[in-house]
């Protein structure tokens, strides 16, 4: 079902748990307070129902329906629209899985639209319900609690990526397959870039919310919570930036090592070619002399010369020794 959890809160305490959106609208009109509607992959009709009831801006509704948005926060009158990119690290695949969360924050309502399993907003709701004084501060308190949950969820990803990078550094100077290692560095770099795209905008978003705190009379306690989330986000950004630099350096080192290994192989092959060529030349000289004397001609002076045979053998040996000496001097042998 699209409606995961739905509650109407008065003074920070849940007073009703409507079964559908229409009941939510009716109860909210009757008792006041704040409605917190949690939707998971809702249909266009459900999103449009919420949009009509709370007078959501068409552009924000269009973004929520289409999905695949970058992290951002925008204000439309009294309503805030935020897009967050939560993520989780999957140990089995050693990869990062990204989600998408849309938030509509109004004077008396919070609407969350999840397009993936993370983050665990059930835990956020339970934590807020356990602290009625904080929940009584209004929809902005829910926004900051969700932001805190999303940013906290980045910590396991940082730890997972760091472990992957440590493994790459160990393999870099080992006996691992060059192609497999290069592919892993590239894939990990791509994940870090995607993680950067999810995390980097949060700093500007949180700064923007912080600057508007006084204008919109945000409680001082919430402002402190916002600053804490901002500090945490900055630390995550710094770690991710360092990962990007380490992987860039690792890819450069890997390319240099591959080039050096290829050069060493090429040099070894050249040495073998030199040796083969040298021995071929040494063998060729006696073969040439022997070939001449193997011709079937009657008129050959050397055939009837007593010294012809030993001189022919001597010439073969002399040519071979001379060529061997030359190639040895040139270090081809």
PDB file of N, CA and C in Angstrom, residues 73-159:
ATOM      1  N   UNK A  73      16.125  22.143  -2.085  1.00  0.00           N
ATOM      2  CA  UNK A  73      15.036  22.639  -1.249  1.00  0.00           C
ATOM      3  C   UNK A  73      14.520  23.925  -1.874  1.00  0.00           C
ATOM      4  N   UNK A  74      13.206  24.053  -1.948  1.00  0.00           N
ATOM      5  CA  UNK A  74      12.577  25.222  -2.561  1.00  0.00           C
ATOM      6  C   UNK A  74      11.389  25.642  -1.706  1.00  0.00           C
ATOM      7  N   UNK A  75      11.108  26.922  -1.707  1.00  0.00           N
ATOM      8  CA  UNK A  75       9.963  27.424  -0.954  1.00  0.00           C
ATOM      9  C   UNK A  75       8.918  27.959  -1.918  1.00  0.00           C
ATOM     10  N   UNK A  76       7.693  27.518  -1.716  1.00  0.00           N
ATOM     11  CA  UNK A  76       6.542  28.005  -2.469  1.00  0.00           C
ATOM     12  C   UNK A  76       5.532  28.566  -1.467  1.00  0.00           C
ATOM     13  N   UNK A  77       5.617  29.864  -1.245  1.00  0.00           N
ATOM     14  CA  UNK A  77       4.731  30.467  -0.252  1.00  0.00           C
ATOM     15  C   UNK A  77       5.047  29.951   1.139  1.00  0.00           C
ATOM     16  N   UNK A  78       4.054  29.343   1.796  1.00  0.00           N
ATOM     17  CA  UNK A  78       4.248  28.790   3.141  1.00  0.00           C
ATOM     18  C   UNK A  78       4.691  27.334   3.121  1.00  0.00           C
ATOM     19  N   UNK A  79       4.934  26.808   1.944  1.00  0.00           N
ATOM     20  CA  UNK A  79       5.268  25.385   1.829  1.00  0.00           C
ATOM     21  C   UNK A  79       6.709  25.202   1.361  1.00  0.00           C
ATOM     22  N   UNK A  80       7.408  24.308   2.040  1.00  0.00           N
ATOM     23  CA  UNK A  80       8.759  23.921   1.637  1.00  0.00           C
ATOM     24  C   UNK A  80       8.678  22.605   0.866  1.00  0.00           C
ATOM     25  N   UNK A  81       9.432  22.548  -0.202  1.00  0.00           N
ATOM     26  CA  UNK A  81       9.556  21.297  -0.951  1.00  0.00           C
ATOM     27  C   UNK A  81      11.028  20.915  -0.966  1.00  0.00           C
ATOM     28  N   UNK A  82      11.331  19.730  -0.479  1.00  0.00           N
ATOM     29  CA  UNK A  82      12.722  19.272  -0.406  1.00  0.00           C
ATOM     30  C   UNK A  82      12.859  17.911  -1.065  1.00  0.00           C
ATOM     31  N   UNK A  83      13.974  17.723  -1.732  1.00  0.00           N
ATOM     32  CA  UNK A  83      14.328  16.432  -2.318  1.00  0.00           C
ATOM     33  C   UNK A  83      15.630  15.981  -1.672  1.00  0.00           C
ATOM     34  N   UNK A  84      15.630  14.798  -1.107  1.00  0.00           N
ATOM     35  CA  UNK A  84      16.819  14.238  -0.471  1.00  0.00           C
ATOM     36  C   UNK A  84      17.187  12.942  -1.171  1.00  0.00           C
ATOM     37  N   UNK A  85      18.489  12.636  -1.161  1.00  0.00           N
ATOM     38  CA  UNK A  85      18.973  11.400  -1.789  1.00  0.00           C
ATOM     39  C   UNK A  85      19.581  10.510  -0.708  1.00  0.00           C
ATOM     40  N   UNK A  86      18.730   9.803   0.036  1.00  0.00           N
ATOM     41  CA  UNK A  86      19.272   8.861   1.019  1.00  0.00           C
ATOM     42  C   UNK A  86      19.996   7.727   0.310  1.00  0.00           C
ATOM     43  N   UNK A  87      20.819   7.025   1.053  1.00  0.00           N
ATOM     44  CA  UNK A  87      21.590   5.927   0.458  1.00  0.00           C
ATOM     45  C   UNK A  87      21.914   4.912   1.543  1.00  0.00           C
ATOM     46  N   UNK A  88      22.285   3.739   1.084  1.00  0.00           N
ATOM     47  CA  UNK A  88      22.732   2.692   2.011  1.00  0.00           C
ATOM     48  C   UNK A  88      23.812   1.864   1.342  1.00  0.00           C
ATOM     49  N   UNK A  89      24.689   1.314   2.178  1.00  0.00           N
ATOM     50  CA  UNK A  89      25.798   0.504   1.667  1.00  0.00           C
ATOM     51  C   UNK A  89      25.404  -0.960   1.729  1.00  0.00           C
ATOM     52  N   UNK A  90      25.554  -1.656   0.598  1.00  0.00           N
ATOM     53  CA  UNK A  90      25.227  -3.081   0.518  1.00  0.00           C
ATOM     54  C   UNK A  90      26.524  -3.881   0.614  1.00  0.00           C
ATOM     55  N   UNK A  91      26.699  -4.546   1.754  1.00  0.00           N
ATOM     56  CA  UNK A  91      27.949  -5.273   2.001  1.00  0.00           C
ATOM     57  C   UNK A  91      28.159  -6.412   1.013  1.00  0.00           C
ATOM     58  N   UNK A  92      27.064  -7.102   0.639  1.00  0.00           N
ATOM     59  CA  UNK A  92      27.225  -8.265  -0.232  1.00  0.00           C
ATOM     60  C   UNK A  92      27.835  -7.869  -1.578  1.00  0.00           C
ATOM     61  N   UNK A  93      27.297  -6.805  -2.167  1.00  0.00           N
ATOM     62  CA  UNK A  93      27.781  -6.350  -3.476  1.00  0.00           C
ATOM     63  C   UNK A  93      28.906  -5.330  -3.393  1.00  0.00           C
ATOM     64  N   UNK A  94      29.201  -4.871  -2.159  1.00  0.00           N
ATOM     65  CA  UNK A  94      30.179  -3.794  -1.959  1.00  0.00           C
ATOM     66  C   UNK A  94      29.844  -2.612  -2.865  1.00  0.00           C
ATOM     67  N   UNK A  95      28.593  -2.160  -2.767  1.00  0.00           N
ATOM     68  CA  UNK A  95      28.120  -1.064  -3.614  1.00  0.00           C
ATOM     69  C   UNK A  95      27.185  -0.176  -2.811  1.00  0.00           C
ATOM     70  N   UNK A  96      26.923   1.008  -3.361  1.00  0.00           N
ATOM     71  CA  UNK A  96      26.041   1.982  -2.710  1.00  0.00           C
ATOM     72  C   UNK A  96      24.720   2.019  -3.474  1.00  0.00           C
ATOM     73  N   UNK A  97      23.636   1.918  -2.740  1.00  0.00           N
ATOM     74  CA  UNK A  97      22.294   1.975  -3.341  1.00  0.00           C
ATOM     75  C   UNK A  97      21.649   3.309  -2.949  1.00  0.00           C
ATOM     76  N   UNK A  98      21.222   4.071  -3.945  1.00  0.00           N
ATOM     77  CA  UNK A  98      20.670   5.400  -3.707  1.00  0.00           C
ATOM     78  C   UNK A  98      19.142   5.370  -3.820  1.00  0.00           C
ATOM     79  N   UNK A  99      18.511   6.158  -2.972  1.00  0.00           N
ATOM     80  CA  UNK A  99      17.068   6.309  -3.020  1.00  0.00           C
ATOM     81  C   UNK A  99      16.690   7.752  -3.303  1.00  0.00           C
ATOM     82  N   UNK A 100      15.428   8.043  -3.139  1.00  0.00           N
ATOM     83  CA  UNK A 100      14.950   9.411  -3.373  1.00  0.00           C
ATOM     84  C   UNK A 100      13.767   9.671  -2.451  1.00  0.00           C
ATOM     85  N   UNK A 101      13.811  10.782  -1.760  1.00  0.00           N
ATOM     86  CA  UNK A 101      12.776  11.140  -0.794  1.00  0.00           C
ATOM     87  C   UNK A 101      12.312  12.561  -1.058  1.00  0.00           C
ATOM     88  N   UNK A 102      11.001  12.734  -1.217  1.00  0.00           N
ATOM     89  CA  UNK A 102      10.407  14.052  -1.432  1.00  0.00           C
ATOM     90  C   UNK A 102       9.635  14.457  -0.184  1.00  0.00           C
ATOM     91  N   UNK A 103       9.793  15.709   0.213  1.00  0.00           N
ATOM     92  CA  UNK A 103       9.131  16.224   1.415  1.00  0.00           C
ATOM     93  C   UNK A 103       8.343  17.487   1.085  1.00  0.00           C
ATOM     94  N   UNK A 104       7.098  17.527   1.558  1.00  0.00           N
ATOM     95  CA  UNK A 104       6.296  18.752   1.517  1.00  0.00           C
ATOM     96  C   UNK A 104       6.039  19.158   2.959  1.00  0.00           C
ATOM     97  N   UNK A 105       6.534  20.329   3.320  1.00  0.00           N
ATOM     98  CA  UNK A 105       6.414  20.815   4.696  1.00  0.00           C
ATOM     99  C   UNK A 105       5.557  22.091   4.678  1.00  0.00           C
ATOM    100  N   UNK A 106       4.402  22.032   5.300  1.00  0.00           N
ATOM    101  CA  UNK A 106       3.512  23.187   5.345  1.00  0.00           C
ATOM    102  C   UNK A 106       3.215  23.610   6.774  1.00  0.00           C
ATOM    103  N   UNK A 107       2.363  24.601   6.971  1.00  0.00           N
ATOM    104  CA  UNK A 107       2.067  25.093   8.322  1.00  0.00           C
ATOM    105  C   UNK A 107       1.457  24.024   9.221  1.00  0.00           C
ATOM    106  N   UNK A 108       0.676  23.110   8.630  1.00  0.00           N
ATOM    107  CA  UNK A 108      -0.003  22.096   9.445  1.00  0.00           C
ATOM    108  C   UNK A 108       0.084  20.702   8.828  1.00  0.00           C
ATOM    109  N   UNK A 109       1.085  20.463   8.031  1.00  0.00           N
ATOM    110  CA  UNK A 109       1.188  19.133   7.424  1.00  0.00           C
ATOM    111  C   UNK A 109       2.630  18.807   7.043  1.00  0.00           C
ATOM    112  N   UNK A 110       2.899  17.515   7.033  1.00  0.00           N
ATOM    113  CA  UNK A 110       4.151  16.957   6.514  1.00  0.00           C
ATOM    114  C   UNK A 110       3.758  15.789   5.615  1.00  0.00           C
ATOM    115  N   UNK A 111       4.219  15.833   4.384  1.00  0.00           N
ATOM    116  CA  UNK A 111       3.970  14.737   3.450  1.00  0.00           C
ATOM    117  C   UNK A 111       5.323  14.218   2.990  1.00  0.00           C
ATOM    118  N   UNK A 112       5.568  12.952   3.231  1.00  0.00           N
ATOM    119  CA  UNK A 112       6.816  12.335   2.776  1.00  0.00           C
ATOM    120  C   UNK A 112       6.490  11.312   1.688  1.00  0.00           C
ATOM    121  N   UNK A 113       7.232  11.386   0.603  1.00  0.00           N
ATOM    122  CA  UNK A 113       7.042  10.462  -0.516  1.00  0.00           C
ATOM    123  C   UNK A 113       8.367   9.757  -0.754  1.00  0.00           C
ATOM    124  N   UNK A 114       8.384   8.471  -0.459  1.00  0.00           N
ATOM    125  CA  UNK A 114       9.611   7.680  -0.642  1.00  0.00           C
ATOM    126  C   UNK A 114       9.527   6.911  -1.946  1.00  0.00           C
ATOM    127  N   UNK A 115      10.676   6.874  -2.647  1.00  0.00           N
ATOM    128  CA  UNK A 115      10.779   6.091  -3.871  1.00  0.00           C
ATOM    129  C   UNK A 115      11.735   4.922  -3.703  1.00  0.00           C
ATOM    130  N   UNK A 116      12.209   4.681  -2.476  1.00  0.00           N
ATOM    131  CA  UNK A 116      13.095   3.559  -2.190  1.00  0.00           C
ATOM    132  C   UNK A 116      12.893   3.160  -0.735  1.00  0.00           C
ATOM    133  N   UNK A 117      13.511   2.047  -0.334  1.00  0.00           N
ATOM    134  CA  UNK A 117      13.300   1.548   1.024  1.00  0.00           C
ATOM    135  C   UNK A 117      13.952   2.426   2.090  1.00  0.00           C
ATOM    136  N   UNK A 118      15.056   3.032   1.758  1.00  0.00           N
ATOM    137  CA  UNK A 118      15.712   3.918   2.728  1.00  0.00           C
ATOM    138  C   UNK A 118      15.288   5.359   2.454  1.00  0.00           C
ATOM    139  N   UNK A 119      15.265   6.211   3.489  1.00  0.00           N
ATOM    140  CA  UNK A 119      15.626   5.935   4.882  1.00  0.00           C
ATOM    141  C   UNK A 119      14.462   5.316   5.640  1.00  0.00           C
ATOM    142  N   UNK A 120      14.755   4.862   6.838  1.00  0.00           N
ATOM    143  CA  UNK A 120      13.743   4.243   7.687  1.00  0.00           C
ATOM    144  C   UNK A 120      12.982   5.341   8.436  1.00  0.00           C
ATOM    145  N   UNK A 121      11.926   5.833   7.821  1.00  0.00           N
ATOM    146  CA  UNK A 121      11.162   6.921   8.442  1.00  0.00           C
ATOM    147  C   UNK A 121      10.312   6.423   9.599  1.00  0.00           C
ATOM    148  N   UNK A 122      10.116   5.108   9.679  1.00  0.00           N
ATOM    149  CA  UNK A 122       9.398   4.566  10.836  1.00  0.00           C
ATOM    150  C   UNK A 122      10.182   4.870  12.108  1.00  0.00           C
ATOM    151  N   UNK A 123      11.499   4.714  12.028  1.00  0.00           N
ATOM    152  CA  UNK A 123      12.337   5.008  13.198  1.00  0.00           C
ATOM    153  C   UNK A 123      12.287   6.490  13.544  1.00  0.00           C
ATOM    154  N   UNK A 124      12.237   7.348  12.534  1.00  0.00           N
ATOM    155  CA  UNK A 124      12.150   8.788  12.776  1.00  0.00           C
ATOM    156  C   UNK A 124      10.832   9.114  13.473  1.00  0.00           C
ATOM    157  N   UNK A 125       9.750   8.553  12.989  1.00  0.00           N
ATOM    158  CA  UNK A 125       8.443   8.840  13.577  1.00  0.00           C
ATOM    159  C   UNK A 125       8.384   8.367  15.029  1.00  0.00           C
ATOM    160  N   UNK A 126       8.935   7.163  15.283  1.00  0.00           N
ATOM    161  CA  UNK A 126       8.919   6.658  16.664  1.00  0.00           C
ATOM    162  C   UNK A 126       9.742   7.552  17.586  1.00  0.00           C
ATOM    163  N   UNK A 127      10.882   8.011  17.092  1.00  0.00           N
ATOM    164  CA  UNK A 127      11.728   8.879  17.906  1.00  0.00           C
ATOM    165  C   UNK A 127      11.034  10.210  18.186  1.00  0.00           C
ATOM    166  N   UNK A 128      10.354  10.735  17.188  1.00  0.00           N
ATOM    167  CA  UNK A 128       9.642  11.995  17.389  1.00  0.00           C
ATOM    168  C   UNK A 128       8.443  11.814  18.325  1.00  0.00           C
ATOM    169  N   UNK A 129       7.718  10.708  18.161  1.00  0.00           N
ATOM    170  CA  UNK A 129       6.568  10.475  19.031  1.00  0.00           C
ATOM    171  C   UNK A 129       6.989  10.243  20.474  1.00  0.00           C
ATOM    172  N   UNK A 130       8.219   9.759  20.671  1.00  0.00           N
ATOM    173  CA  UNK A 130       8.727   9.574  22.028  1.00  0.00           C
ATOM    174  C   UNK A 130       9.141  10.889  22.668  1.00  0.00           C
ATOM    175  N   UNK A 131       9.181  11.959  21.895  1.00  0.00           N
ATOM    176  CA  UNK A 131       9.552  13.287  22.393  1.00  0.00           C
ATOM    177  C   UNK A 131       8.480  14.294  21.966  1.00  0.00           C
ATOM    178  N   UNK A 132       7.317  14.282  22.634  1.00  0.00           N
ATOM    179  CA  UNK A 132       6.211  15.146  22.226  1.00  0.00           C
ATOM    180  C   UNK A 132       6.566  16.634  22.218  1.00  0.00           C
ATOM    181  N   UNK A 133       7.443  17.046  23.117  1.00  0.00           N
ATOM    182  CA  UNK A 133       7.809  18.465  23.145  1.00  0.00           C
ATOM    183  C   UNK A 133       8.500  18.875  21.847  1.00  0.00           C
ATOM    184  N   UNK A 134       9.349  18.001  21.331  1.00  0.00           N
ATOM    185  CA  UNK A 134      10.018  18.299  20.063  1.00  0.00           C
ATOM    186  C   UNK A 134       9.030  18.260  18.910  1.00  0.00           C
ATOM    187  N   UNK A 135       8.155  17.268  18.892  1.00  0.00           N
ATOM    188  CA  UNK A 135       7.174  17.144  17.817  1.00  0.00           C
ATOM    189  C   UNK A 135       6.187  18.306  17.845  1.00  0.00           C
ATOM    190  N   UNK A 136       5.936  18.845  19.056  1.00  0.00           N
ATOM    191  CA  UNK A 136       5.005  19.972  19.178  1.00  0.00           C
ATOM    192  C   UNK A 136       5.559  21.246  18.541  1.00  0.00           C
ATOM    193  N   UNK A 137       6.839  21.277  18.206  1.00  0.00           N
ATOM    194  CA  UNK A 137       7.411  22.459  17.565  1.00  0.00           C
ATOM    195  C   UNK A 137       6.949  22.618  16.121  1.00  0.00           C
ATOM    196  N   UNK A 138       6.263  21.608  15.612  1.00  0.00           N
ATOM    197  CA  UNK A 138       5.662  21.769  14.298  1.00  0.00           C
ATOM    198  C   UNK A 138       6.343  20.978  13.199  1.00  0.00           C
ATOM    199  N   UNK A 139       5.863  21.146  11.977  1.00  0.00           N
ATOM    200  CA  UNK A 139       6.406  20.389  10.828  1.00  0.00           C
ATOM    201  C   UNK A 139       7.898  20.599  10.606  1.00  0.00           C
ATOM    202  N   UNK A 140       8.427  21.776  10.984  1.00  0.00           N
ATOM    203  CA  UNK A 140       9.865  22.009  10.802  1.00  0.00           C
ATOM    204  C   UNK A 140      10.694  21.031  11.624  1.00  0.00           C
ATOM    205  N   UNK A 141      10.166  20.635  12.794  1.00  0.00           N
ATOM    206  CA  UNK A 141      10.881  19.665  13.627  1.00  0.00           C
ATOM    207  C   UNK A 141      10.968  18.319  12.913  1.00  0.00           C
ATOM    208  N   UNK A 142       9.906  17.957  12.208  1.00  0.00           N
ATOM    209  CA  UNK A 142       9.930  16.708  11.448  1.00  0.00           C
ATOM    210  C   UNK A 142      10.954  16.793  10.316  1.00  0.00           C
ATOM    211  N   UNK A 143      11.001  17.935   9.647  1.00  0.00           N
ATOM    212  CA  UNK A 143      11.969  18.133   8.567  1.00  0.00           C
ATOM    213  C   UNK A 143      13.392  17.944   9.074  1.00  0.00           C
ATOM    214  N   UNK A 144      13.730  18.569  10.197  1.00  0.00           N
ATOM    215  CA  UNK A 144      15.086  18.465  10.714  1.00  0.00           C
ATOM    216  C   UNK A 144      15.393  17.039  11.184  1.00  0.00           C
ATOM    217  N   UNK A 145      14.394  16.345  11.741  1.00  0.00           N
ATOM    218  CA  UNK A 145      14.604  14.965  12.172  1.00  0.00           C
ATOM    219  C   UNK A 145      14.880  14.065  10.976  1.00  0.00           C
ATOM    220  N   UNK A 146      14.182  14.286   9.883  1.00  0.00           N
ATOM    221  CA  UNK A 146      14.409  13.485   8.670  1.00  0.00           C
ATOM    222  C   UNK A 146      15.780  13.808   8.076  1.00  0.00           C
ATOM    223  N   UNK A 147      16.142  15.081   8.047  1.00  0.00           N
ATOM    224  CA  UNK A 147      17.468  15.457   7.555  1.00  0.00           C
ATOM    225  C   UNK A 147      18.558  14.780   8.384  1.00  0.00           C
ATOM    226  N   UNK A 148      18.359  14.764   9.693  1.00  0.00           N
ATOM    227  CA  UNK A 148      19.340  14.127  10.576  1.00  0.00           C
ATOM    228  C   UNK A 148      19.444  12.635  10.293  1.00  0.00           C
ATOM    229  N   UNK A 149      18.300  11.981  10.045  1.00  0.00           N
ATOM    230  CA  UNK A 149      18.298  10.547   9.743  1.00  0.00           C
ATOM    231  C   UNK A 149      19.024  10.263   8.432  1.00  0.00           C
ATOM    232  N   UNK A 150      18.782  11.089   7.424  1.00  0.00           N
ATOM    233  CA  UNK A 150      19.420  10.884   6.122  1.00  0.00           C
ATOM    234  C   UNK A 150      20.939  11.054   6.238  1.00  0.00           C
ATOM    235  N   UNK A 151      21.364  12.108   6.923  1.00  0.00           N
ATOM    236  CA  UNK A 151      22.806  12.363   7.057  1.00  0.00           C
ATOM    237  C   UNK A 151      23.466  11.287   7.916  1.00  0.00           C
ATOM    238  N   UNK A 152      22.792  10.849   8.994  1.00  0.00           N
ATOM    239  CA  UNK A 152      23.340   9.755   9.802  1.00  0.00           C
ATOM    240  C   UNK A 152      23.485   8.482   8.968  1.00  0.00           C
ATOM    241  N   UNK A 153      22.571   8.293   8.021  1.00  0.00           N
ATOM    242  CA  UNK A 153      22.641   7.117   7.171  1.00  0.00           C
ATOM    243  C   UNK A 153      23.831   7.112   6.240  1.00  0.00           C
ATOM    244  N   UNK A 154      24.472   8.273   6.083  1.00  0.00           N
ATOM    245  CA  UNK A 154      25.655   8.337   5.223  1.00  0.00           C
ATOM    246  C   UNK A 154      26.900   7.766   5.906  1.00  0.00           C
ATOM    247  N   UNK A 155      26.894   7.672   7.235  1.00  0.00           N
ATOM    248  CA  UNK A 155      28.082   7.206   7.953  1.00  0.00           C
ATOM    249  C   UNK A 155      28.468   5.771   7.583  1.00  0.00           C
ATOM    250  N   UNK A 156      27.517   4.817   7.558  1.00  0.00           N
ATOM    251  CA  UNK A 156      27.909   3.460   7.138  1.00  0.00           C
ATOM    252  C   UNK A 156      28.461   3.424   5.711  1.00  0.00           C
ATOM    253  N   UNK A 157      27.980   4.333   4.858  1.00  0.00           N
ATOM    254  CA  UNK A 157      28.477   4.375   3.483  1.00  0.00           C
ATOM    255  C   UNK A 157      29.923   4.848   3.474  1.00  0.00           C
ATOM    256  N   UNK A 158      30.222   5.867   4.271  1.00  0.00           N
ATOM    257  CA  UNK A 158      31.591   6.356   4.377  1.00  0.00           C
ATOM    258  C   UNK A 158      32.515   5.238   4.861  1.00  0.00           C
ATOM    259  N   UNK A 159      32.048   4.486   5.864  1.00  0.00           N
ATOM    260  CA  UNK A 159      32.858   3.386   6.392  1.00  0.00           C
ATOM    261  C   UNK A 159      33.049   2.298   5.336  1.00  0.00           C
TER     262      UNK A 159
END
